């Protein structure tokens, strides 16, 4: 096996492991929040921060950190077109050699407009929309996490460059940009953690996780495309492959969520095929499992007749007596 193939499989393993860790982090955080709710502590959805004392929540946070680290490391071995669809929180990267080069990219008018739009929309969501609709609509808290997350990923990229320069004894600590990125990252992560916990506390994890993935990844890819402009240097097949992979995962998540409450078995499959959309579970008739006798299954699926309707086989005592007297 040559070196390139080895790097490919290492990157593939890191990206897949990242998805496992990040997926597990949502479950652990939800378990921690449920334990707090059972103890009567003030819930995260009500503005409480008791989850900071819950070890399950911290385990979920550590799992998310491990997943992010694995996803970040995957880019050193595998191409972005492979890592991006696999990583739950990913970013298209471009080689930026120094903080100076990063500063030039941050000064780009397109990115400035994008960043200002993110900040303004986040403030509107936090102070105007969230107090009224946050506990009713799952999209509110997730949108806040997603749009803020696009900026936090960019901060992580810049800090990674700064730390790399620090190891080669560059005077990074004297750079204002380095400390600005740290402050921005702390603010963004704090907002993300707070509102993600609110969403997990109020809504089902199976709803929060796929929606968060779609919005967060879309925001990060948009931010990276504007900041690093990698799309301009990617080949046509690379662009098509990345977009196709992303859309395939979105479609898969939608199908899993849309049919998560439907139970398919080999015994019930003929019933679905025969009845189609008119039968359960898509119609209004209740689902009746198939039995070994076809006639019994047909009798079970027939709707009950109205006692008072015309042609009913059931008669009242008065009607039966009248018919006997007439005979």
PDB file of C-alpha atoms in Angstrom:
ATOM      1  CA  UNK A   1       0.000   0.000   0.000  1.00  0.00           C
ATOM      2  CA  UNK A   2       1.547   3.326  -1.010  1.00  0.00           C
ATOM      3  CA  UNK A   3       1.740   6.423   1.156  1.00  0.00           C
ATOM      4  CA  UNK A   4      -1.128   8.243  -0.581  1.00  0.00           C
ATOM      5  CA  UNK A   5      -3.485   5.317  -0.114  1.00  0.00           C
ATOM      6  CA  UNK A   6      -2.435   5.035   3.531  1.00  0.00           C
ATOM      7  CA  UNK A   7      -3.143   8.720   4.099  1.00  0.00           C
ATOM      8  CA  UNK A   8      -6.501   8.302   2.395  1.00  0.00           C
ATOM      9  CA  UNK A   9      -7.620   5.562   4.764  1.00  0.00           C
ATOM     10  CA  UNK A  10      -6.257   7.397   7.801  1.00  0.00           C
ATOM     11  CA  UNK A  11      -8.271  10.474   6.833  1.00  0.00           C
ATOM     12  CA  UNK A  12     -11.327   8.328   6.153  1.00  0.00           C
ATOM     13  CA  UNK A  13     -11.040   6.705   9.598  1.00  0.00           C
ATOM     14  CA  UNK A  14     -10.620  10.064  11.322  1.00  0.00           C
ATOM     15  CA  UNK A  15     -13.632  11.553   9.523  1.00  0.00           C
ATOM     16  CA  UNK A  16     -15.812   8.536  10.333  1.00  0.00           C
ATOM     17  CA  UNK A  17     -14.624   8.560  13.947  1.00  0.00           C
ATOM     18  CA  UNK A  18     -15.440  12.253  14.146  1.00  0.00           C
ATOM     19  CA  UNK A  19     -19.051  11.563  13.168  1.00  0.00           C
ATOM     20  CA  UNK A  20     -19.307   8.828  15.813  1.00  0.00           C
ATOM     21  CA  UNK A  21     -17.956  11.057  18.600  1.00  0.00           C
ATOM     22  CA  UNK A  22     -20.097  14.027  17.649  1.00  0.00           C
ATOM     23  CA  UNK A  23     -23.204  11.874  17.324  1.00  0.00           C
ATOM     24  CA  UNK A  24     -22.533  10.347  20.747  1.00  0.00           C
ATOM     25  CA  UNK A  25     -22.043  13.807  22.240  1.00  0.00           C
ATOM     26  CA  UNK A  26     -25.647  14.772  21.444  1.00  0.00           C
ATOM     27  CA  UNK A  27     -26.934  11.650  23.171  1.00  0.00           C
ATOM     28  CA  UNK A  28     -24.765  12.164  26.273  1.00  0.00           C
ATOM     29  CA  UNK A  29     -25.775  15.801  26.573  1.00  0.00           C
ATOM     30  CA  UNK A  30     -29.451  14.895  26.237  1.00  0.00           C
ATOM     31  CA  UNK A  31     -29.095  12.199  28.914  1.00  0.00           C
ATOM     32  CA  UNK A  32     -27.465  14.716  31.241  1.00  0.00           C
ATOM     33  CA  UNK A  33     -30.227  17.253  30.686  1.00  0.00           C
ATOM     34  CA  UNK A  34     -32.898  14.616  31.332  1.00  0.00           C
ATOM     35  CA  UNK A  35     -31.226  13.643  34.603  1.00  0.00           C
ATOM     36  CA  UNK A  36     -31.264  17.264  35.707  1.00  0.00           C
ATOM     37  CA  UNK A  37     -34.947  17.559  34.815  1.00  0.00           C
ATOM     38  CA  UNK A  38     -35.760  14.464  36.903  1.00  0.00           C
ATOM     39  CA  UNK A  39     -33.962  16.004  39.896  1.00  0.00           C
ATOM     40  CA  UNK A  40     -36.055  19.170  39.692  1.00  0.00           C
ATOM     41  CA  UNK A  41     -33.137  21.436  38.752  1.00  0.00           C
ATOM     42  CA  UNK A  42     -33.761  24.527  36.676  1.00  0.00           C
ATOM     43  CA  UNK A  43     -33.747  23.353  33.086  1.00  0.00           C
ATOM     44  CA  UNK A  44     -31.557  24.737  30.325  1.00  0.00           C
ATOM     45  CA  UNK A  45     -34.656  25.628  28.309  1.00  0.00           C
ATOM     46  CA  UNK A  46     -35.672  27.949  31.150  1.00  0.00           C
ATOM     47  CA  UNK A  47     -32.270  29.645  31.266  1.00  0.00           C
ATOM     48  CA  UNK A  48     -30.638  27.432  33.905  1.00  0.00           C
ATOM     49  CA  UNK A  49     -26.988  26.323  33.913  1.00  0.00           C
ATOM     50  CA  UNK A  50     -27.187  23.404  36.319  1.00  0.00           C
ATOM     51  CA  UNK A  51     -25.875  21.159  33.534  1.00  0.00           C
ATOM     52  CA  UNK A  52     -22.397  22.467  34.325  1.00  0.00           C
ATOM     53  CA  UNK A  53     -22.509  20.242  37.416  1.00  0.00           C
ATOM     54  CA  UNK A  54     -23.644  17.127  35.511  1.00  0.00           C
ATOM     55  CA  UNK A  55     -20.881  14.672  34.537  1.00  0.00           C
ATOM     56  CA  UNK A  56     -22.893  13.222  31.638  1.00  0.00           C
ATOM     57  CA  UNK A  57     -23.113  16.647  30.054  1.00  0.00           C
ATOM     58  CA  UNK A  58     -19.357  17.114  30.411  1.00  0.00           C
ATOM     59  CA  UNK A  59     -18.818  13.679  28.855  1.00  0.00           C
ATOM     60  CA  UNK A  60     -20.873  14.828  25.891  1.00  0.00           C
ATOM     61  CA  UNK A  61     -18.851  18.025  25.628  1.00  0.00           C
ATOM     62  CA  UNK A  62     -15.573  16.079  25.700  1.00  0.00           C
ATOM     63  CA  UNK A  63     -16.915  13.695  23.044  1.00  0.00           C
ATOM     64  CA  UNK A  64     -17.780  16.663  20.846  1.00  0.00           C
ATOM     65  CA  UNK A  65     -14.297  18.096  21.341  1.00  0.00           C
ATOM     66  CA  UNK A  66     -12.736  14.765  20.408  1.00  0.00           C
ATOM     67  CA  UNK A  67     -14.913  14.581  17.320  1.00  0.00           C
ATOM     68  CA  UNK A  68     -13.954  18.082  16.265  1.00  0.00           C
ATOM     69  CA  UNK A  69     -10.258  17.314  16.774  1.00  0.00           C
ATOM     70  CA  UNK A  70     -10.533  14.136  14.697  1.00  0.00           C
ATOM     71  CA  UNK A  71     -12.407  16.000  11.979  1.00  0.00           C
ATOM     72  CA  UNK A  72      -9.788  18.767  11.944  1.00  0.00           C
ATOM     73  CA  UNK A  73      -6.948  16.229  11.739  1.00  0.00           C
ATOM     74  CA  UNK A  74      -8.660  14.369   8.897  1.00  0.00           C
ATOM     75  CA  UNK A  75      -7.941  17.265   6.541  1.00  0.00           C
ATOM     76  CA  UNK A  76      -4.204  16.618   6.906  1.00  0.00           C
ATOM     77  CA  UNK A  77      -4.603  13.166   5.345  1.00  0.00           C
ATOM     78  CA  UNK A  78      -7.683  13.109   3.108  1.00  0.00           C
ATOM     79  CA  UNK A  79      -9.105  15.612   0.597  1.00  0.00           C
ATOM     80  CA  UNK A  80     -11.834  17.982   1.681  1.00  0.00           C
ATOM     81  CA  UNK A  81     -14.257  16.430  -0.804  1.00  0.00           C
ATOM     82  CA  UNK A  82     -14.118  13.257   1.288  1.00  0.00           C
ATOM     83  CA  UNK A  83     -14.006  14.775   4.770  1.00  0.00           C
ATOM     84  CA  UNK A  84     -16.718  17.384   4.261  1.00  0.00           C
ATOM     85  CA  UNK A  85     -19.648  14.993   3.679  1.00  0.00           C
ATOM     86  CA  UNK A  86     -18.512  12.653   6.478  1.00  0.00           C
ATOM     87  CA  UNK A  87     -17.749  15.183   9.190  1.00  0.00           C
ATOM     88  CA  UNK A  88     -20.764  16.523  11.057  1.00  0.00           C
ATOM     89  CA  UNK A  89     -19.006  19.843  11.601  1.00  0.00           C
ATOM     90  CA  UNK A  90     -16.588  20.465   8.782  1.00  0.00           C
ATOM     91  CA  UNK A  91     -14.966  23.272   6.849  1.00  0.00           C
ATOM     92  CA  UNK A  92     -13.458  23.526   3.372  1.00  0.00           C
ATOM     93  CA  UNK A  93      -9.894  24.606   3.982  1.00  0.00           C
ATOM     94  CA  UNK A  94      -7.198  26.343   2.065  1.00  0.00           C
ATOM     95  CA  UNK A  95      -3.520  26.503   2.908  1.00  0.00           C
ATOM     96  CA  UNK A  96      -2.983  29.751   4.836  1.00  0.00           C
ATOM     97  CA  UNK A  97       0.640  30.007   5.892  1.00  0.00           C
ATOM     98  CA  UNK A  98       0.523  32.743   8.539  1.00  0.00           C
ATOM     99  CA  UNK A  99      -1.690  34.962  10.651  1.00  0.00           C
ATOM    100  CA  UNK A 100      -0.789  37.798   8.327  1.00  0.00           C
ATOM    101  CA  UNK A 101      -2.329  35.935   5.391  1.00  0.00           C
ATOM    102  CA  UNK A 102      -5.350  35.145   7.561  1.00  0.00           C
ATOM    103  CA  UNK A 103      -5.703  38.836   8.438  1.00  0.00           C
ATOM    104  CA  UNK A 104      -5.749  39.749   4.748  1.00  0.00           C
ATOM    105  CA  UNK A 105      -8.555  37.299   4.134  1.00  0.00           C
ATOM    106  CA  UNK A 106     -10.539  38.651   7.081  1.00  0.00           C
ATOM    107  CA  UNK A 107     -10.343  42.112   5.504  1.00  0.00           C
ATOM    108  CA  UNK A 108     -12.053  40.916   2.342  1.00  0.00           C
ATOM    109  CA  UNK A 109     -15.232  43.000   1.741  1.00  0.00           C
ATOM    110  CA  UNK A 110     -17.265  39.879   1.005  1.00  0.00           C
ATOM    111  CA  UNK A 111     -16.362  38.296   4.330  1.00  0.00           C
ATOM    112  CA  UNK A 112     -16.965  41.548   6.232  1.00  0.00           C
ATOM    113  CA  UNK A 113     -20.497  41.774   4.802  1.00  0.00           C
ATOM    114  CA  UNK A 114     -21.060  38.115   5.647  1.00  0.00           C
ATOM    115  CA  UNK A 115     -19.781  38.507   9.229  1.00  0.00           C
ATOM    116  CA  UNK A 116     -21.887  41.627   9.852  1.00  0.00           C
ATOM    117  CA  UNK A 117     -24.957  39.836   8.505  1.00  0.00           C
ATOM    118  CA  UNK A 118     -24.274  36.902  10.841  1.00  0.00           C
ATOM    119  CA  UNK A 119     -23.906  39.149  13.882  1.00  0.00           C
ATOM    120  CA  UNK A 120     -27.029  41.202  13.106  1.00  0.00           C
ATOM    121  CA  UNK A 121     -29.192  38.171  12.362  1.00  0.00           C
ATOM    122  CA  UNK A 122     -27.949  36.454  15.537  1.00  0.00           C
ATOM    123  CA  UNK A 123     -28.818  39.473  17.686  1.00  0.00           C
ATOM    124  CA  UNK A 124     -32.300  39.610  16.159  1.00  0.00           C
ATOM    125  CA  UNK A 125     -32.823  35.910  16.824  1.00  0.00           C
ATOM    126  CA  UNK A 126     -31.496  36.108  20.391  1.00  0.00           C
ATOM    127  CA  UNK A 127     -33.312  39.213  21.593  1.00  0.00           C
ATOM    128  CA  UNK A 128     -36.447  39.400  19.423  1.00  0.00           C
ATOM    129  CA  UNK A 129     -37.329  35.926  18.145  1.00  0.00           C
ATOM    130  CA  UNK A 130     -36.045  33.500  20.799  1.00  0.00           C
ATOM    131  CA  UNK A 131     -38.016  34.903  23.786  1.00  0.00           C
ATOM    132  CA  UNK A 132     -41.316  34.546  21.870  1.00  0.00           C
ATOM    133  CA  UNK A 133     -40.854  31.469  19.693  1.00  0.00           C
ATOM    134  CA  UNK A 134     -37.777  29.665  21.018  1.00  0.00           C
ATOM    135  CA  UNK A 135     -39.701  27.109  23.073  1.00  0.00           C
ATOM    136  CA  UNK A 136     -42.258  26.506  20.321  1.00  0.00           C
ATOM    137  CA  UNK A 137     -40.166  26.256  17.166  1.00  0.00           C
ATOM    138  CA  UNK A 138     -37.065  24.066  17.023  1.00  0.00           C
ATOM    139  CA  UNK A 139     -35.515  26.167  14.238  1.00  0.00           C
ATOM    140  CA  UNK A 140     -34.958  29.260  16.403  1.00  0.00           C
ATOM    141  CA  UNK A 141     -32.306  27.906  18.783  1.00  0.00           C
ATOM    142  CA  UNK A 142     -30.708  25.783  16.062  1.00  0.00           C
ATOM    143  CA  UNK A 143     -30.378  28.767  13.719  1.00  0.00           C
ATOM    144  CA  UNK A 144     -28.586  30.711  16.446  1.00  0.00           C
ATOM    145  CA  UNK A 145     -26.143  27.830  17.001  1.00  0.00           C
ATOM    146  CA  UNK A 146     -25.585  27.321  13.288  1.00  0.00           C
ATOM    147  CA  UNK A 147     -24.888  30.873  12.143  1.00  0.00           C
ATOM    148  CA  UNK A 148     -22.665  31.605  15.147  1.00  0.00           C
ATOM    149  CA  UNK A 149     -20.886  28.295  14.556  1.00  0.00           C
ATOM    150  CA  UNK A 150     -19.732  29.402  11.115  1.00  0.00           C
ATOM    151  CA  UNK A 151     -17.704  32.169  12.757  1.00  0.00           C
ATOM    152  CA  UNK A 152     -16.329  29.895  15.483  1.00  0.00           C
ATOM    153  CA  UNK A 153     -14.938  27.476  12.879  1.00  0.00           C
ATOM    154  CA  UNK A 154     -13.122  30.357  11.177  1.00  0.00           C
ATOM    155  CA  UNK A 155     -11.691  31.384  14.545  1.00  0.00           C
ATOM    156  CA  UNK A 156     -10.471  27.832  15.128  1.00  0.00           C
ATOM    157  CA  UNK A 157      -8.756  27.884  11.740  1.00  0.00           C
ATOM    158  CA  UNK A 158      -6.962  31.144  12.573  1.00  0.00           C
ATOM    159  CA  UNK A 159      -5.925  29.938  16.029  1.00  0.00           C
ATOM    160  CA  UNK A 160      -4.608  26.719  14.542  1.00  0.00           C
ATOM    161  CA  UNK A 161      -2.358  28.733  12.261  1.00  0.00           C
ATOM    162  CA  UNK A 162      -1.213  30.869  15.202  1.00  0.00           C
ATOM    163  CA  UNK A 163      -0.388  27.851  17.356  1.00  0.00           C
ATOM    164  CA  UNK A 164       1.529  26.314  14.479  1.00  0.00           C
ATOM    165  CA  UNK A 165       3.581  29.513  14.178  1.00  0.00           C
ATOM    166  CA  UNK A 166       4.098  29.567  17.930  1.00  0.00           C
ATOM    167  CA  UNK A 167       5.901  26.222  17.795  1.00  0.00           C
ATOM    168  CA  UNK A 168       8.383  27.627  15.285  1.00  0.00           C
ATOM    169  CA  UNK A 169       9.068  30.540  17.683  1.00  0.00           C
ATOM    170  CA  UNK A 170       7.207  33.240  15.810  1.00  0.00           C
ATOM    171  CA  UNK A 171       6.095  36.225  17.910  1.00  0.00           C
ATOM    172  CA  UNK A 172       2.437  35.290  17.683  1.00  0.00           C
ATOM    173  CA  UNK A 173       1.532  36.421  21.197  1.00  0.00           C
ATOM    174  CA  UNK A 174       2.253  40.002  20.175  1.00  0.00           C
ATOM    175  CA  UNK A 175      -0.272  39.847  17.354  1.00  0.00           C
ATOM    176  CA  UNK A 176      -3.624  41.518  18.222  1.00  0.00           C
ATOM    177  CA  UNK A 177      -5.376  39.187  15.791  1.00  0.00           C
ATOM    178  CA  UNK A 178      -4.382  36.124  17.837  1.00  0.00           C
ATOM    179  CA  UNK A 179      -6.033  37.439  21.009  1.00  0.00           C
ATOM    180  CA  UNK A 180      -9.017  38.765  19.069  1.00  0.00           C
ATOM    181  CA  UNK A 181      -9.621  35.294  17.668  1.00  0.00           C
ATOM    182  CA  UNK A 182      -9.476  33.807  21.173  1.00  0.00           C
ATOM    183  CA  UNK A 183     -12.045  36.289  22.500  1.00  0.00           C
ATOM    184  CA  UNK A 184     -14.300  35.762  19.485  1.00  0.00           C
ATOM    185  CA  UNK A 185     -14.022  31.988  19.819  1.00  0.00           C
ATOM    186  CA  UNK A 186     -14.933  32.029  23.525  1.00  0.00           C
ATOM    187  CA  UNK A 187     -17.987  34.206  22.844  1.00  0.00           C
ATOM    188  CA  UNK A 188     -19.164  32.092  19.896  1.00  0.00           C
ATOM    189  CA  UNK A 189     -18.701  28.761  21.678  1.00  0.00           C
ATOM    190  CA  UNK A 190     -20.467  30.052  24.800  1.00  0.00           C
ATOM    191  CA  UNK A 191     -23.491  31.101  22.720  1.00  0.00           C
ATOM    192  CA  UNK A 192     -23.479  27.828  20.810  1.00  0.00           C
ATOM    193  CA  UNK A 193     -23.347  25.680  23.943  1.00  0.00           C
ATOM    194  CA  UNK A 194     -26.074  27.678  25.669  1.00  0.00           C
ATOM    195  CA  UNK A 195     -28.603  27.559  22.833  1.00  0.00           C
ATOM    196  CA  UNK A 196     -27.790  24.010  21.774  1.00  0.00           C
ATOM    197  CA  UNK A 197     -28.531  22.899  25.337  1.00  0.00           C
ATOM    198  CA  UNK A 198     -31.827  24.791  25.216  1.00  0.00           C
ATOM    199  CA  UNK A 199     -32.777  22.995  22.000  1.00  0.00           C
ATOM    200  CA  UNK A 200     -31.776  19.581  23.368  1.00  0.00           C
ATOM    201  CA  UNK A 201     -33.629  20.215  26.623  1.00  0.00           C
ATOM    202  CA  UNK A 202     -36.926  21.163  24.960  1.00  0.00           C
ATOM    203  CA  UNK A 203     -37.023  19.127  21.757  1.00  0.00           C
ATOM    204  CA  UNK A 204     -36.316  15.527  20.833  1.00  0.00           C
ATOM    205  CA  UNK A 205     -32.712  14.643  20.014  1.00  0.00           C
ATOM    206  CA  UNK A 206     -33.783  12.877  16.806  1.00  0.00           C
ATOM    207  CA  UNK A 207     -35.177  16.214  15.630  1.00  0.00           C
ATOM    208  CA  UNK A 208     -32.407  18.511  16.860  1.00  0.00           C
ATOM    209  CA  UNK A 209     -29.450  16.501  15.545  1.00  0.00           C
ATOM    210  CA  UNK A 210     -30.338  16.273  11.821  1.00  0.00           C
ATOM    211  CA  UNK A 211     -31.631  19.832  11.589  1.00  0.00           C
ATOM    212  CA  UNK A 212     -28.541  21.140  13.377  1.00  0.00           C
ATOM    213  CA  UNK A 213     -26.294  19.169  11.031  1.00  0.00           C
ATOM    214  CA  UNK A 214     -27.925  20.602   7.922  1.00  0.00           C
ATOM    215  CA  UNK A 215     -27.977  24.244   9.057  1.00  0.00           C
ATOM    216  CA  UNK A 216     -24.560  24.182  10.699  1.00  0.00           C
ATOM    217  CA  UNK A 217     -22.782  22.513   7.777  1.00  0.00           C
ATOM    218  CA  UNK A 218     -24.474  24.831   5.308  1.00  0.00           C
ATOM    219  CA  UNK A 219     -23.408  27.901   7.301  1.00  0.00           C
ATOM    220  CA  UNK A 220     -19.832  26.666   7.670  1.00  0.00           C
ATOM    221  CA  UNK A 221     -19.497  25.819   3.994  1.00  0.00           C
ATOM    222  CA  UNK A 222     -20.866  29.239   3.033  1.00  0.00           C
ATOM    223  CA  UNK A 223     -18.456  30.995   5.406  1.00  0.00           C
ATOM    224  CA  UNK A 224     -15.498  28.955   4.170  1.00  0.00           C
ATOM    225  CA  UNK A 225     -16.385  29.557   0.545  1.00  0.00           C
ATOM    226  CA  UNK A 226     -16.441  33.312   1.165  1.00  0.00           C
ATOM    227  CA  UNK A 227     -13.351  33.442   3.401  1.00  0.00           C
ATOM    228  CA  UNK A 228     -11.013  30.916   1.755  1.00  0.00           C
ATOM    229  CA  UNK A 229     -12.523  30.888  -1.764  1.00  0.00           C
ATOM    230  CA  UNK A 230     -11.592  27.245  -2.212  1.00  0.00           C
ATOM    231  CA  UNK A 231     -14.451  26.746  -4.670  1.00  0.00           C
ATOM    232  CA  UNK A 232     -12.594  28.894  -7.205  1.00  0.00           C
ATOM    233  CA  UNK A 233      -9.648  26.471  -7.191  1.00  0.00           C
ATOM    234  CA  UNK A 234     -11.571  23.205  -7.037  1.00  0.00           C
ATOM    235  CA  UNK A 235     -12.077  21.098 -10.137  1.00  0.00           C
ATOM    236  CA  UNK A 236     -15.534  20.632 -11.587  1.00  0.00           C
ATOM    237  CA  UNK A 237     -15.767  17.023 -10.462  1.00  0.00           C
ATOM    238  CA  UNK A 238     -14.647  18.053  -6.959  1.00  0.00           C
ATOM    239  CA  UNK A 239     -17.389  20.680  -6.701  1.00  0.00           C
ATOM    240  CA  UNK A 240     -20.018  18.310  -8.062  1.00  0.00           C
ATOM    241  CA  UNK A 241     -18.846  15.530  -5.744  1.00  0.00           C
ATOM    242  CA  UNK A 242     -18.944  17.743  -2.656  1.00  0.00           C
ATOM    243  CA  UNK A 243     -22.390  19.152  -3.412  1.00  0.00           C
ATOM    244  CA  UNK A 244     -23.764  15.731  -4.355  1.00  0.00           C
ATOM    245  CA  UNK A 245     -22.443  14.151  -1.168  1.00  0.00           C
ATOM    246  CA  UNK A 246     -23.877  16.924   0.960  1.00  0.00           C
ATOM    247  CA  UNK A 247     -27.297  16.743  -0.721  1.00  0.00           C
ATOM    248  CA  UNK A 248     -27.315  12.945  -0.433  1.00  0.00           C
ATOM    249  CA  UNK A 249     -26.732  13.150   3.311  1.00  0.00           C
ATOM    250  CA  UNK A 250     -29.456  15.800   3.679  1.00  0.00           C
ATOM    251  CA  UNK A 251     -31.889  13.569   1.774  1.00  0.00           C
ATOM    252  CA  UNK A 252     -30.938  10.584   3.912  1.00  0.00           C
ATOM    253  CA  UNK A 253     -31.468  12.550   7.111  1.00  0.00           C
ATOM    254  CA  UNK A 254     -34.848  13.753   5.871  1.00  0.00           C
ATOM    255  CA  UNK A 255     -35.967  10.213   5.023  1.00  0.00           C
ATOM    256  CA  UNK A 256     -34.807   8.873   8.382  1.00  0.00           C
ATOM    257  CA  UNK A 257     -36.716  11.574  10.201  1.00  0.00           C
ATOM    258  CA  UNK A 258     -39.837  11.350   8.030  1.00  0.00           C
ATOM    259  CA  UNK A 259     -40.239   7.598   8.495  1.00  0.00           C
ATOM    260  CA  UNK A 260     -38.763   7.156  11.972  1.00  0.00           C
ATOM    261  CA  UNK A 261     -42.179   6.305  13.491  1.00  0.00           C
ATOM    262  CA  UNK A 262     -43.101   3.726  10.844  1.00  0.00           C
ATOM    263  CA  UNK A 263     -42.344   0.078  11.530  1.00  0.00           C
ATOM    264  CA  UNK A 264     -41.573  -2.008   8.463  1.00  0.00           C
ATOM    265  CA  UNK A 265     -41.459  -5.802   8.730  1.00  0.00           C
ATOM    266  CA  UNK A 266     -41.392  -8.615   6.195  1.00  0.00           C
ATOM    267  CA  UNK A 267     -44.915  -9.635   7.244  1.00  0.00           C
ATOM    268  CA  UNK A 268     -46.350  -6.147   6.784  1.00  0.00           C
ATOM    269  CA  UNK A 269     -44.589  -5.407   3.495  1.00  0.00           C
ATOM    270  CA  UNK A 270     -47.286  -7.051   1.284  1.00  0.00           C
ATOM    271  CA  UNK A 271     -49.909  -4.941   3.041  1.00  0.00           C
ATOM    272  CA  UNK A 272     -48.027  -1.718   2.265  1.00  0.00           C
ATOM    273  CA  UNK A 273     -47.568  -2.732  -1.348  1.00  0.00           C
ATOM    274  CA  UNK A 274     -51.234  -3.704  -1.804  1.00  0.00           C
ATOM    275  CA  UNK A 275     -52.889  -0.794  -0.012  1.00  0.00           C
ATOM    276  CA  UNK A 276     -50.505   1.956  -1.073  1.00  0.00           C
ATOM    277  CA  UNK A 277     -51.019   5.533   0.107  1.00  0.00           C
ATOM    278  CA  UNK A 278     -54.707   4.920   0.854  1.00  0.00           C
ATOM    279  CA  UNK A 279     -53.886   2.594   3.754  1.00  0.00           C
ATOM    280  CA  UNK A 280     -51.959   3.067   6.925  1.00  0.00           C
ATOM    281  CA  UNK A 281     -49.724   4.670   7.954  1.00  0.00           C
ATOM    282  CA  UNK A 282     -50.133   7.382   5.341  1.00  0.00           C
ATOM    283  CA  UNK A 283     -53.941   7.278   5.323  1.00  0.00           C
ATOM    284  CA  UNK A 284     -56.387   7.704   8.151  1.00  0.00           C
ATOM    285  CA  UNK A 285     -57.227   4.023   8.607  1.00  0.00           C
ATOM    286  CA  UNK A 286     -55.547   2.225  11.497  1.00  0.00           C
ATOM    287  CA  UNK A 287     -52.789  -0.226  10.699  1.00  0.00           C
ATOM    288  CA  UNK A 288     -53.752  -3.924  10.941  1.00  0.00           C
ATOM    289  CA  UNK A 289     -50.982  -6.509  10.696  1.00  0.00           C
ATOM    290  CA  UNK A 290     -51.353  -9.364   8.256  1.00  0.00           C
ATOM    291  CA  UNK A 291     -52.346 -12.729   9.673  1.00  0.00           C
ATOM    292  CA  UNK A 292     -51.979 -16.216   8.314  1.00  0.00           C
ATOM    293  CA  UNK A 293     -55.560 -16.290   6.944  1.00  0.00           C
ATOM    294  CA  UNK A 294     -56.386 -13.878   4.200  1.00  0.00           C
ATOM    295  CA  UNK A 295     -60.109 -13.781   4.937  1.00  0.00           C
ATOM    296  CA  UNK A 296     -59.505 -12.900   8.575  1.00  0.00           C
ATOM    297  CA  UNK A 297     -57.197 -10.059   7.582  1.00  0.00           C
ATOM    298  CA  UNK A 298     -59.848  -8.708   5.207  1.00  0.00           C
ATOM    299  CA  UNK A 299     -62.496  -8.841   7.933  1.00  0.00           C
ATOM    300  CA  UNK A 300     -60.179  -6.985  10.314  1.00  0.00           C
ATOM    301  CA  UNK A 301     -59.534  -4.216   7.819  1.00  0.00           C
ATOM    302  CA  UNK A 302     -63.213  -3.582   7.068  1.00  0.00           C
ATOM    303  CA  UNK A 303     -64.571  -0.457   8.816  1.00  0.00           C
ATOM    304  CA  UNK A 304     -67.428  -1.103  11.272  1.00  0.00           C
ATOM    305  CA  UNK A 305     -70.903  -0.516   9.901  1.00  0.00           C
ATOM    306  CA  UNK A 306     -73.127   2.155  11.292  1.00  0.00           C
ATOM    307  CA  UNK A 307     -75.929   0.582  13.342  1.00  0.00           C
ATOM    308  CA  UNK A 308     -78.484   3.122  12.230  1.00  0.00           C
ATOM    309  CA  UNK A 309     -77.541   3.166   8.543  1.00  0.00           C
ATOM    310  CA  UNK A 310     -79.686   1.759   5.739  1.00  0.00           C
ATOM    311  CA  UNK A 311     -79.113  -1.877   4.974  1.00  0.00           C
ATOM    312  CA  UNK A 312     -77.624  -2.618   8.374  1.00  0.00           C
ATOM    313  CA  UNK A 313     -77.524  -6.274   9.380  1.00  0.00           C
ATOM    314  CA  UNK A 314     -78.265  -5.378  13.016  1.00  0.00           C
ATOM    315  CA  UNK A 315     -81.887  -4.625  13.952  1.00  0.00           C
ATOM    316  CA  UNK A 316     -83.425  -3.177  17.065  1.00  0.00           C
ATOM    317  CA  UNK A 317     -85.778  -5.356  19.221  1.00  0.00           C
ATOM    318  CA  UNK A 318     -88.849  -3.342  18.082  1.00  0.00           C
ATOM    319  CA  UNK A 319     -88.026  -3.893  14.378  1.00  0.00           C
ATOM    320  CA  UNK A 320     -87.505  -7.650  14.963  1.00  0.00           C
ATOM    321  CA  UNK A 321     -90.873  -8.016  16.796  1.00  0.00           C
ATOM    322  CA  UNK A 322     -92.679  -6.091  14.045  1.00  0.00           C
ATOM    323  CA  UNK A 323     -91.302  -8.379  11.359  1.00  0.00           C
ATOM    324  CA  UNK A 324     -92.348 -11.510  13.302  1.00  0.00           C
ATOM    325  CA  UNK A 325     -95.884 -10.160  13.751  1.00  0.00           C
ATOM    326  CA  UNK A 326     -96.156  -9.354  10.060  1.00  0.00           C
ATOM    327  CA  UNK A 327     -95.193 -12.914   9.212  1.00  0.00           C
TER     328      UNK A 327
END
